[in-house]
């Protein structure tokens, strides 16, 4: 990406019309040894006026260890006015943190930066605009917003009705390696390509002095940092590290004569977990095929499924916003009756997001508050 005004050569004099130098900022999330971007600010991004007393955002763990199939009603998470207050951690481990949120108000009174984790914000309900120093991204139903850790942002929602499924990743969220060429291009057999990726549209730089509060998440604490200039004062940038969005509706499903395993649905990956998209698709076309998935024993990953829309072929009762957790260690499979029912079906309308973590997840108090009791015994016919 290259957008706005940048000097012909990096790390050289680049002056404003008043003769002052623009302030160059290198932004990366893995030191100086991976992707980075160079941004050009009107003012240095370092002018701290003061700091607030930090508050804890650490998840409240209710069950550190367990071995049981679980289910939660995600839409029972209550709406909250403030964007950060609305985010409720549900399932967590040291690689990622899965939260649900129903923010009512736009995030405009302050700025937010997650210095701990890349954020993957799946928009289940609602639409609006993500605003960052890189520019703005318009989003809507079905969008995955990918926000590298350290990106300062605000969010404007079009209405008060918003439902978000958020994965915070303590390592960079990447395109799946198996779908990348050795030079980083999405391969011809990938379920999406570069044209499906929407990148920030640069806005006019905001040259304002004052007191600008950036709330920064670091080690699970929220620090208030007051800066002397508006953080969206960027005139141009280039590089490979920036927020973007991809719509689940643009995921092109990979299908076959027989049931395809979950890896064909992989959409993003990070250290020790993957994110998959289950989208409407034609079913298997072998004359004797069974479209419903087989029982399987994933001994090394916890499977989290977030139900978005449509009928889900392998479950008896599914509500929008429902989450199931099938932990490593015990097999799971289709509910009674769903295997026979799937035979002969030509297509599915299911839409779901799956997160497979390679280390066990812990349950928070907020998760227990929205739990569907008795789910572990729901396979009894
Ligand atoms: Fe599974």
GROMACS .gro file of C-alpha atoms in nm, residues 38-230:
model
  193
   38UNK     CA    1   0.617   0.444   0.740
   39UNK     CA    2   0.370   0.719   0.833
   40UNK     CA    3   0.424   1.095   0.801
   41UNK     CA    4   0.266   1.307   1.077
   42UNK     CA    5   0.230   1.685   1.091
   43UNK     CA    6   0.330   1.663   1.459
   44UNK     CA    7   0.547   1.408   1.643
   45UNK     CA    8   0.338   1.117   1.782
   46UNK     CA    9   0.525   1.144   2.112
   47UNK     CA   10   0.390   1.458   2.281
   48UNK     CA   11   0.246   1.322   2.606
   49UNK     CA   12   0.077   1.583   2.826
   50UNK     CA   13  -0.021   1.352   3.110
   51UNK     CA   14  -0.148   1.012   3.210
   52UNK     CA   15  -0.452   0.878   3.397
   53UNK     CA   16  -0.462   0.610   3.666
   54UNK     CA   17  -0.483   0.273   3.487
   55UNK     CA   18  -0.779   0.042   3.526
   56UNK     CA   19  -0.786  -0.336   3.486
   57UNK     CA   20  -0.944  -0.501   3.184
   58UNK     CA   21  -0.817  -0.845   3.280
   59UNK     CA   22  -1.076  -1.117   3.222
   60UNK     CA   23  -1.238  -1.265   3.533
   61UNK     CA   24  -1.169  -1.637   3.504
   62UNK     CA   25  -1.447  -1.858   3.640
   63UNK     CA   26  -1.324  -2.197   3.514
   64UNK     CA   27  -0.955  -2.240   3.456
   65UNK     CA   28  -0.980  -2.608   3.363
   66UNK     CA   29  -1.270  -2.818   3.241
   67UNK     CA   30  -1.366  -3.101   3.005
   68UNK     CA   31  -1.720  -3.064   2.881
   69UNK     CA   32  -1.910  -2.945   2.575
   70UNK     CA   33  -2.046  -2.597   2.642
   71UNK     CA   34  -2.282  -2.355   2.473
   72UNK     CA   35  -2.351  -1.985   2.526
   73UNK     CA   36  -2.616  -1.736   2.409
   74UNK     CA   37  -2.403  -1.457   2.271
   75UNK     CA   38  -2.696  -1.221   2.213
   76UNK     CA   39  -2.771  -1.233   2.587
   77UNK     CA   40  -2.470  -1.007   2.638
   78UNK     CA   41  -2.630  -0.676   2.734
   79UNK     CA   42  -2.575  -0.368   2.519
   80UNK     CA   43  -2.353  -0.100   2.676
   81UNK     CA   44  -2.306   0.260   2.571
   82UNK     CA   45  -1.927   0.277   2.572
   83UNK     CA   46  -1.733   0.072   2.317
   84UNK     CA   47  -1.471  -0.056   2.562
   85UNK     CA   48  -1.724  -0.122   2.840
   86UNK     CA   49  -1.937  -0.319   2.597
   87UNK     CA   50  -1.660  -0.572   2.527
   88UNK     CA   51  -1.705  -0.882   2.745
   89UNK     CA   52  -1.430  -1.148   2.741
   90UNK     CA   53  -1.586  -1.495   2.719
   91UNK     CA   54  -1.314  -1.747   2.635
   92UNK     CA   55  -0.945  -1.679   2.688
   93UNK     CA   56  -0.600  -1.834   2.687
   94UNK     CA   57  -0.247  -1.702   2.649
   95UNK     CA   58  -0.274  -1.686   2.267
   96UNK     CA   59  -0.607  -1.514   2.224
   97UNK     CA   60  -0.907  -1.365   2.396
   98UNK     CA   61  -1.258  -1.403   2.252
   99UNK     CA   62  -1.507  -1.132   2.347
  100UNK     CA   63  -1.862  -1.037   2.262
  101UNK     CA   64  -1.980  -0.678   2.244
  102UNK     CA   65  -2.297  -0.485   2.181
  103UNK     CA   66  -2.186  -0.121   2.177
  104UNK     CA   67  -2.462   0.139   2.155
  105UNK     CA   68  -2.256   0.452   2.105
  106UNK     CA   69  -1.981   0.538   1.861
  107UNK     CA   70  -1.627   0.564   1.995
  108UNK     CA   71  -1.560   0.935   1.931
  109UNK     CA   72  -1.487   1.092   2.273
  110UNK     CA   73  -1.145   0.932   2.295
  111UNK     CA   74  -0.914   0.710   2.093
  112UNK     CA   75  -0.835   0.346   2.160
  113UNK     CA   76  -0.517   0.148   2.102
  114UNK     CA   77  -0.465  -0.216   2.188
  115UNK     CA   78  -0.092  -0.256   2.250
  116UNK     CA   79  -0.137  -0.619   2.360
  117UNK     CA   80  -0.317  -0.777   2.070
  118UNK     CA   81  -0.414  -0.762   1.706
  119UNK     CA   82  -0.791  -0.730   1.694
  120UNK     CA   83  -1.019  -0.924   1.464
  121UNK     CA   84  -1.362  -0.763   1.492
  122UNK     CA   85  -1.635  -0.962   1.318
  123UNK     CA   86  -1.939  -0.745   1.254
  124UNK     CA   87  -2.249  -0.956   1.309
  125UNK     CA   88  -2.493  -0.667   1.330
  126UNK     CA   89  -2.437  -0.301   1.256
  127UNK     CA   90  -2.239  -0.088   1.017
  128UNK     CA   91  -2.022   0.218   1.030
  129UNK     CA   92  -1.670   0.343   0.984
  130UNK     CA   93  -1.337   0.251   1.142
  131UNK     CA   94  -1.112   0.558   1.158
  132UNK     CA   95  -0.734   0.518   1.196
  133UNK     CA   96  -0.420   0.720   1.116
  134UNK     CA   97  -0.402   0.516   0.795
  135UNK     CA   98  -0.745   0.631   0.684
  136UNK     CA   99  -1.101   0.508   0.718
  137UNK     CA  100  -1.267   0.178   0.641
  138UNK     CA  101  -1.643   0.158   0.590
  139UNK     CA  102  -1.778  -0.169   0.732
  140UNK     CA  103  -2.102  -0.361   0.754
  141UNK     CA  104  -2.259  -0.696   0.827
  142UNK     CA  105  -2.017  -0.983   0.774
  143UNK     CA  106  -1.695  -0.783   0.774
  144UNK     CA  107  -1.384  -0.901   0.953
  145UNK     CA  108  -1.195  -0.589   1.061
  146UNK     CA  109  -0.829  -0.676   1.114
  147UNK     CA  110  -0.653  -0.413   1.327
  148UNK     CA  111  -0.281  -0.466   1.398
  149UNK     CA  112  -0.190  -0.417   1.763
  150UNK     CA  113  -0.076  -0.065   1.829
  151UNK     CA  114  -0.317   0.092   1.580
  152UNK     CA  115  -0.495   0.394   1.728
  153UNK     CA  116  -0.859   0.398   1.625
  154UNK     CA  117  -1.211   0.528   1.666
  155UNK     CA  118  -1.537   0.370   1.548
  156UNK     CA  119  -1.850   0.539   1.423
  157UNK     CA  120  -2.162   0.322   1.423
  158UNK     CA  121  -2.458   0.407   1.199
  159UNK     CA  122  -2.716   0.290   1.455
  160UNK     CA  123  -2.736   0.175   1.818
  161UNK     CA  124  -2.783  -0.189   1.721
  162UNK     CA  125  -2.441  -0.347   1.698
  163UNK     CA  126  -2.324  -0.700   1.768
  164UNK     CA  127  -1.953  -0.778   1.748
  165UNK     CA  128  -1.753  -1.100   1.787
  166UNK     CA  129  -1.399  -0.999   1.873
  167UNK     CA  130  -1.081  -1.206   1.878
  168UNK     CA  131  -0.776  -1.043   2.032
  169UNK     CA  132  -0.459  -1.216   1.918
  170UNK     CA  133  -0.132  -1.183   2.107
  171UNK     CA  134   0.053  -1.261   1.783
  172UNK     CA  135   0.000  -1.111   1.436
  173UNK     CA  136  -0.313  -1.220   1.251
  174UNK     CA  137  -0.200  -1.338   0.907
  175UNK     CA  138  -0.337  -1.476   0.584
  176UNK     CA  139  -0.300  -1.857   0.596
  177UNK     CA  140   0.052  -1.954   0.490
  178UNK     CA  141  -0.078  -2.238   0.273
  179UNK     CA  142  -0.260  -1.982   0.058
  180UNK     CA  143   0.042  -1.756   0.004
  181UNK     CA  144   0.308  -1.771  -0.265
  182UNK     CA  145   0.668  -1.757  -0.148
  183UNK     CA  146   0.653  -1.383  -0.222
  184UNK     CA  147   0.332  -1.327  -0.028
  185UNK     CA  148   0.064  -1.315  -0.299
  186UNK     CA  149  -0.260  -1.501  -0.234
  187UNK     CA  150  -0.248  -1.811  -0.452
  188UNK     CA  151  -0.495  -1.906  -0.722
  189UNK     CA  152  -0.635  -2.185  -0.499
  190UNK     CA  153  -0.697  -1.951  -0.204
  191UNK     CA  154  -1.063  -1.894  -0.108
  192UNK     CA  155  -1.017  -1.518  -0.148
  193UNK     CA  156  -0.776  -1.283  -0.321
  194UNK     CA  157  -0.634  -0.933  -0.287
  195UNK     CA  158  -0.936  -0.774  -0.460
  196UNK     CA  159  -1.150  -0.895  -0.171
  197UNK     CA  160  -0.938  -0.702   0.081
  198UNK     CA  161  -1.058  -0.348   0.155
  199UNK     CA  162  -0.785  -0.113   0.274
  200UNK     CA  163  -0.803   0.229   0.444
  201UNK     CA  164  -0.905   0.533   0.241
  202UNK     CA  165  -0.681   0.815   0.355
  203UNK     CA  166  -0.859   1.119   0.497
  204UNK     CA  167  -0.747   1.483   0.514
  205UNK     CA  168  -0.498   1.514   0.802
  206UNK     CA  169  -0.644   1.668   1.118
  207UNK     CA  170  -0.408   1.940   1.241
  208UNK     CA  171  -0.546   2.017   1.586
  209UNK     CA  172  -0.376   2.110   1.913
  210UNK     CA  173  -0.536   2.035   2.250
  211UNK     CA  174  -0.576   1.740   2.484
  212UNK     CA  175  -0.639   1.415   2.304
  213UNK     CA  176  -0.700   1.107   2.517
  214UNK     CA  177  -0.576   0.773   2.384
  215UNK     CA  178  -0.680   0.477   2.599
  216UNK     CA  179  -0.411   0.216   2.558
  217UNK     CA  180  -0.446  -0.149   2.654
  218UNK     CA  181  -0.120  -0.298   2.777
  219UNK     CA  182  -0.081  -0.619   2.979
  220UNK     CA  183  -0.455  -0.624   3.037
  221UNK     CA  184  -0.455  -0.275   3.190
  222UNK     CA  185  -0.610   0.034   3.032
  223UNK     CA  186  -0.389   0.342   3.048
  224UNK     CA  187  -0.517   0.689   2.964
  225UNK     CA  188  -0.253   0.892   2.780
  226UNK     CA  189  -0.316   1.255   2.693
  227UNK     CA  190  -0.147   1.386   2.378
  228UNK     CA  191  -0.097   1.743   2.257
  229UNK     CA  192  -0.208   1.682   1.899
  230UNK     CA  193  -0.478   1.491   1.718
   0.00000   0.00000   0.00000
